[in-house]
Amino acid sequence: MKPNNLLEMLYRTVQKFPQKDALVWKESGKYQSITYQAFWGRVYHFASGLMWLGIKENDKIAILSNSNPMWGITDFATASMKAVSVPVYPTLPPEQVAYILKNADVRAVVVENEEQRQKVLAGNTNVEYVITMYPGETFYPSEIDVSFSQLEAVGKEYRISDWEAKWRDIDRDQLSTIIHTSGTTGKPNGVMLSHGNFLSNMEAVQFWLIELLSDDIALSYLPLSHVFERMAGYYMPLSVGATIAYAESIDTIKENLKEIRPTVMTSVPRLFEKVYATVRDEIDNGLPIKRRIFNWAVEVGVERYDRYLNTPINKLVLGDGMPKDLRRKWRIADRLVYQKVKKELGGRIRGLVSGGGTLNPDVAKFFWAIDLPIYEGYGLTETSPVITTNPVVRAKVGTVGKVMPNLDVRIAVDGEILVRGPSVMKGYYNNEEATVATFDGDWLCTGDIGELDEDHYLKIIDRKKRIIVLSTGKNVAPQLIENAINESSYVEQSVLIGDHRKYIICLLNPNFEKLLWWAERNGVKSESLEEICQHPSVRDLFKIEIERQTEPFAKFEKPKKVAIIGEEWTVESGELTPKLSTRVKVIENKYKQLIEMIYADEESSDSQEQTEIPVKHG
């Protein structure tokens, strides 16, 4: 029998695995853990504390914090009272935080520390309570302020007598959360998702994807304010009794992988692309014999993957389909190459899940080749989030998989992907106009262009609003080209420009750490990043990199000119969304003069070849 709500889902796990570790995290340099039984008890106490504050049904409680046990305690405690959680990315600046708090009518905010507390206090909001997880030395309780531990202690004494009856009364239609979109094209909208939205999506994903086991250890590094991580990397592991281990930060992933040794992991494509670029860079700069062995091993892995893709499913299930000669070569390649790469990722990973963006097919095939299966999916905040995913029995690189069994998908005349089903949002909070504009009858308009292949696997082409139409009439889908450029270990982010122009140009943000390393080794000395980016040797470096990465694309799709931006794009400075996607409109506006200057070069615009890469500071 299916659970009626998220609390019942968690309670079933608590009953089955009370003494098993639910969460693991590092604090003061040492790993700490909490069992399912203890986690459930803290959810009860915090819910009681919220009720003592006067929080009631349908009140909105924001969570402004990096992932940690108190994030989840707040989430489940809020849901247990039929209140509504409003996750906020901790990287957002104060003005964006204030916008979300006002837009969602937030009554109380749970913040991680003093830095996040100040963001709330800086905004002109109607927040009544600020609950701080890790208060500083100068913190003291007041009419508005209370520490997380103090409220939990109050709840432990206060205790809601009918708490179980309250959460058991919650049905699937009850609003669970309001998650704001990243706002790549404008002000973010608050997506309303119910308990049933999440539960139906989890049930569908488990039909296709890796079967999560209670013995699994999932490494979590994406923020829980990201809907993909919240569903696939949090709710799903908790639903089966797996253990979730939190990475300390994105910068410590390499070390945390070796310490935690996870068996499964969810990530956005950028991490996989960085791992791929690092491995390829090390091999390309290594000894020739090492390079030959590595490339041979990858070829063997690709041959195995191609056979896997073309072998009948009944033979795959029986473990058949690999000839003896290939099996022998694969075992040698595994010992010489695959195991060494796997060891860098902890040595126990049996499956990786990629979402939140389109993964470069070359990167995906590389991971499959070295026996690290990546299952790519596709979805939106508005769909809780998964719409399609590659099934564990037959994953097809270059696609985002098959449609969830409880969803319907169709492709509109203009190529837009439309979806309907039980995981589709209730609408945008306090924005009926935007809600109506997003639906065509009962079909949600995703804003993405895609196509279904002969086997009904979905391929994403690009965002509908991002298709570049050149003045020559040719259409360019920039995302695939940008992904290819970003695959270079010297590139952090790239944005293609060219709508209604004769040709494509690229604004490029380097991987400054790698660029500085290269500059030192090649005698490029300067006191500023701007000067380094303007150096002729650096121009030549990026010219070669861009030409190499875009070689497979048509001539009109390749950037004719590239501007290397000598300042880092960040969430704080506005060029990136919290999930590290580029805000194209922001970047276009910020570098408008630079873009116009590049296109004003008539001599270059008449040339059919890329001859020089102008390098400009933003």
XYZ file of C-alpha atoms in Angstrom, residues 171-474:
304
model
C -3.375 13.420 2.062
C -1.481 13.501 -1.212
C -3.097 16.717 -2.369
C -1.739 18.714 0.599
C 0.727 21.434 -0.443
C 4.211 20.450 0.743
C 6.585 23.098 -0.593
C 7.020 26.222 -2.706
C 10.253 26.072 -4.714
C 11.275 29.114 -6.698
C 12.600 28.656 -10.201
C 16.145 29.814 -10.892
C 14.991 32.835 -12.845
C 17.267 32.521 -15.893
C 14.881 34.685 -17.937
C 13.255 36.899 -15.296
C 11.860 36.988 -11.767
C 11.562 33.517 -10.193
C 8.121 31.953 -9.779
C 7.129 29.923 -6.727
C 6.313 26.385 -7.856
C 3.701 24.712 -5.631
C 4.346 20.988 -5.141
C 2.222 18.624 -3.077
C 3.070 15.484 -1.108
C 1.505 13.498 -3.946
C 3.609 15.262 -6.571
C 6.801 14.012 -4.926
C 5.501 10.550 -4.040
C 4.165 9.843 -7.530
C 7.484 10.937 -9.045
C 9.463 8.693 -6.691
C 7.247 5.727 -7.487
C 7.732 6.269 -11.228
C 11.521 6.750 -10.984
C 11.919 3.504 -9.030
C 10.217 1.734 -11.934
C 12.973 2.730 -14.405
C 16.096 3.660 -12.516
C 18.672 2.046 -10.226
C 16.990 0.058 -7.489
C 18.061 1.823 -4.308
C 18.865 -0.560 -1.465
C 18.983 -0.099 2.286
C 22.708 -0.924 2.124
C 23.404 1.976 -0.234
C 25.390 5.049 0.804
C 24.488 8.141 -1.215
C 26.878 11.082 -1.312
C 24.997 14.381 -1.378
C 26.697 17.604 -2.424
C 23.956 19.500 -4.258
C 21.905 21.862 -2.079
C 18.572 20.472 -0.871
C 16.976 23.650 -2.193
C 17.577 22.038 -5.623
C 14.443 19.977 -6.384
C 16.474 17.256 -8.121
C 18.617 16.644 -5.042
C 15.649 16.879 -2.702
C 13.723 14.156 -4.526
C 16.419 11.858 -5.972
C 19.195 12.434 -3.442
C 17.114 12.816 -0.273
C 13.522 11.574 -0.277
C 14.309 8.464 -2.334
C 17.232 7.195 -0.178
C 15.217 7.881 2.992
C 12.269 5.939 1.576
C 14.300 2.699 1.390
C 16.520 3.066 4.457
C 19.742 4.023 2.682
C 22.326 6.292 4.334
C 22.887 9.827 3.043
C 26.358 11.295 3.563
C 26.828 15.035 3.092
C 29.933 16.357 1.356
C 31.524 19.272 3.174
C 31.398 21.461 0.069
C 31.792 21.337 -3.689
C 35.519 22.017 -3.174
C 36.005 18.914 -1.010
C 34.189 16.425 -3.256
C 37.399 14.646 -4.240
C 38.390 14.016 -0.609
C 34.844 13.225 0.552
C 34.386 10.606 -2.171
C 37.397 8.711 -0.829
C 36.261 9.091 2.796
C 32.602 8.156 2.316
C 33.090 5.657 -0.524
C 29.494 6.016 -1.749
C 27.651 3.423 -3.823
C 25.325 5.887 -5.575
C 25.425 9.593 -6.290
C 23.320 12.281 -7.962
C 24.902 15.251 -9.676
C 24.438 17.961 -12.245
C 26.463 17.451 -15.472
C 29.161 19.980 -14.548
C 30.797 17.682 -11.975
C 30.983 14.775 -14.427
C 32.387 17.098 -17.086
C 35.082 18.302 -14.677
C 36.054 14.731 -13.735
C 36.255 13.815 -17.416
C 38.346 16.894 -18.277
C 40.742 16.209 -15.384
C 41.257 12.554 -16.341
C 41.753 13.359 -20.020
C 44.166 16.175 -19.182
C 46.286 13.905 -16.975
C 46.395 11.217 -19.655
C 47.145 13.600 -22.522
C 50.043 15.099 -20.576
C 51.366 11.734 -19.389
C 53.769 9.205 -20.874
C 52.930 7.926 -24.379
C 52.694 4.308 -23.186
C 50.247 5.309 -20.458
C 48.180 7.238 -23.004
C 48.058 4.258 -25.387
C 46.930 1.874 -22.627
C 44.266 4.275 -21.432
C 42.883 4.914 -24.916
C 42.852 1.160 -25.643
C 40.940 0.526 -22.409
C 38.377 3.204 -23.297
C 37.930 1.643 -26.752
C 37.304 -1.753 -25.131
C 34.764 -0.157 -22.796
C 32.990 1.574 -25.677
C 32.791 -1.734 -27.561
C 31.268 -3.351 -24.487
C 28.762 -0.518 -24.097
C 27.753 -0.720 -27.773
C 27.127 -4.447 -27.383
C 25.123 -3.761 -24.236
C 22.994 -1.290 -26.180
C 22.325 -3.716 -29.018
C 21.944 -6.968 -27.076
C 18.348 -8.196 -26.524
C 17.120 -7.361 -23.025
C 16.458 -11.018 -22.130
C 20.158 -11.799 -22.739
C 21.242 -8.766 -20.695
C 19.133 -9.926 -17.764
C 20.786 -13.365 -17.971
C 24.245 -11.739 -18.103
C 24.856 -12.946 -21.652
C 25.902 -11.023 -24.758
C 29.680 -10.448 -24.330
C 31.989 -12.641 -26.451
C 34.844 -14.415 -24.654
C 37.522 -12.331 -26.409
C 35.854 -9.054 -25.404
C 35.319 -10.321 -21.875
C 39.048 -11.149 -21.617
C 40.100 -7.705 -22.898
C 37.591 -6.018 -20.610
C 39.009 -7.746 -17.524
C 42.528 -6.585 -18.449
C 41.282 -3.019 -19.084
C 39.416 -3.086 -15.790
C 42.561 -4.024 -13.888
C 44.857 -1.583 -15.693
C 42.569 1.464 -15.991
C 38.966 1.296 -14.777
C 39.745 0.319 -11.187
C 42.229 3.190 -10.839
C 39.676 5.781 -11.941
C 36.984 4.196 -9.740
C 39.320 4.344 -6.752
C 39.492 8.125 -7.123
C 35.700 8.145 -6.733
C 35.734 5.919 -3.660
C 35.860 2.540 -5.379
C 32.285 1.407 -4.701
C 30.039 3.430 -7.027
C 27.587 1.222 -8.924
C 25.543 3.989 -10.492
C 25.565 7.752 -11.092
C 22.473 9.832 -11.832
C 22.751 13.038 -13.849
C 20.065 15.717 -13.899
C 19.553 19.464 -13.838
C 21.018 19.962 -17.319
C 22.063 18.204 -20.506
C 25.122 15.965 -20.236
C 27.633 15.958 -23.082
C 27.259 12.533 -24.834
C 31.049 12.147 -25.074
C 31.326 12.519 -21.304
C 28.493 10.040 -20.686
C 30.008 7.464 -23.037
C 33.395 7.845 -21.345
C 31.898 7.003 -17.938
C 30.050 4.020 -19.380
C 33.273 2.888 -21.056
C 35.175 2.811 -17.755
C 32.308 0.915 -16.076
C 30.794 3.854 -14.188
C 27.217 3.896 -15.535
C 25.601 7.329 -15.738
C 21.816 7.379 -15.963
C 20.778 10.703 -17.400
C 17.315 12.114 -16.851
C 15.326 15.248 -17.571
C 12.817 17.253 -15.621
C 11.706 20.580 -14.212
C 10.949 22.049 -10.835
C 7.353 22.160 -12.096
C 7.281 18.351 -12.493
C 8.717 17.336 -9.084
C 11.107 17.011 -11.068
C 11.671 13.912 -13.259
C 9.890 13.585 -16.621
C 12.204 11.047 -18.259
C 15.126 8.917 -17.205
C 17.301 6.258 -18.740
C 16.272 2.800 -17.516
C 18.898 0.714 -15.757
C 18.439 -2.174 -18.225
C 18.913 -0.091 -21.359
C 20.476 3.352 -20.994
C 21.046 5.199 -24.258
C 23.796 7.830 -24.280
C 22.785 11.073 -25.992
C 19.234 10.858 -24.704
C 17.556 11.691 -21.393
C 15.723 8.395 -21.375
C 12.137 7.211 -21.464
C 9.022 8.905 -20.166
C 7.990 8.025 -16.613
C 5.290 5.307 -16.695
C 2.701 7.540 -14.978
C 3.283 10.572 -17.250
C 2.243 11.492 -20.782
C 4.593 13.421 -23.059
C 4.000 14.773 -26.528
C 5.967 17.009 -28.865
C 4.123 20.131 -30.064
C 4.203 21.302 -33.677
C 7.025 23.747 -32.877
C 9.045 21.015 -31.121
C 8.207 22.009 -27.530
C 7.956 19.187 -24.998
C 4.539 19.015 -23.285
C 3.832 16.853 -20.229
C 0.899 15.908 -18.002
C 0.446 13.581 -15.040
C 0.382 13.303 -11.221
C 3.810 14.890 -10.606
C 2.948 18.138 -12.428
C 2.760 21.157 -10.096
C -0.391 22.664 -8.622
C 0.619 26.014 -10.156
C 2.679 29.114 -9.352
C 2.059 30.662 -5.954
C 0.148 33.946 -6.155
C 0.629 34.122 -9.924
C -2.416 32.865 -11.785
C -1.365 34.674 -14.953
C 1.944 32.805 -15.145
C 0.198 29.523 -14.300
C -2.305 29.912 -17.127
C 0.476 30.873 -19.564
C 2.431 27.725 -18.685
C -0.405 25.315 -19.462
C -2.078 24.347 -22.724
C -5.215 22.743 -21.380
C -3.957 20.093 -18.964
C -0.554 19.927 -20.659
C 2.417 21.703 -18.999
C 4.536 23.561 -21.556
C 8.144 22.870 -20.571
C 9.802 25.560 -22.688
C 12.270 22.955 -23.978
C 12.638 21.737 -27.541
C 13.042 17.994 -27.962
C 12.328 14.927 -30.049
C 11.498 11.267 -29.427
C 13.613 8.729 -31.304
C 12.442 5.460 -32.826
C 12.706 3.705 -29.433
C 10.799 6.519 -27.640
C 13.867 7.913 -25.906
C 13.760 11.689 -25.518
C 16.504 13.954 -26.848
C 16.749 17.554 -25.623
C 17.765 20.051 -28.283
C 17.704 23.310 -26.314
C 15.546 25.805 -24.488
C 12.795 27.114 -26.762
C 13.762 30.721 -26.054
C 17.471 30.001 -26.559
C 17.380 28.792 -30.149
C 19.593 31.249 -32.049
C 18.263 32.266 -35.456
C 21.058 33.709 -37.586
C 20.364 36.468 -40.127
C 21.182 33.845 -42.774
C 18.099 31.890 -41.675
C 20.034 29.038 -40.057
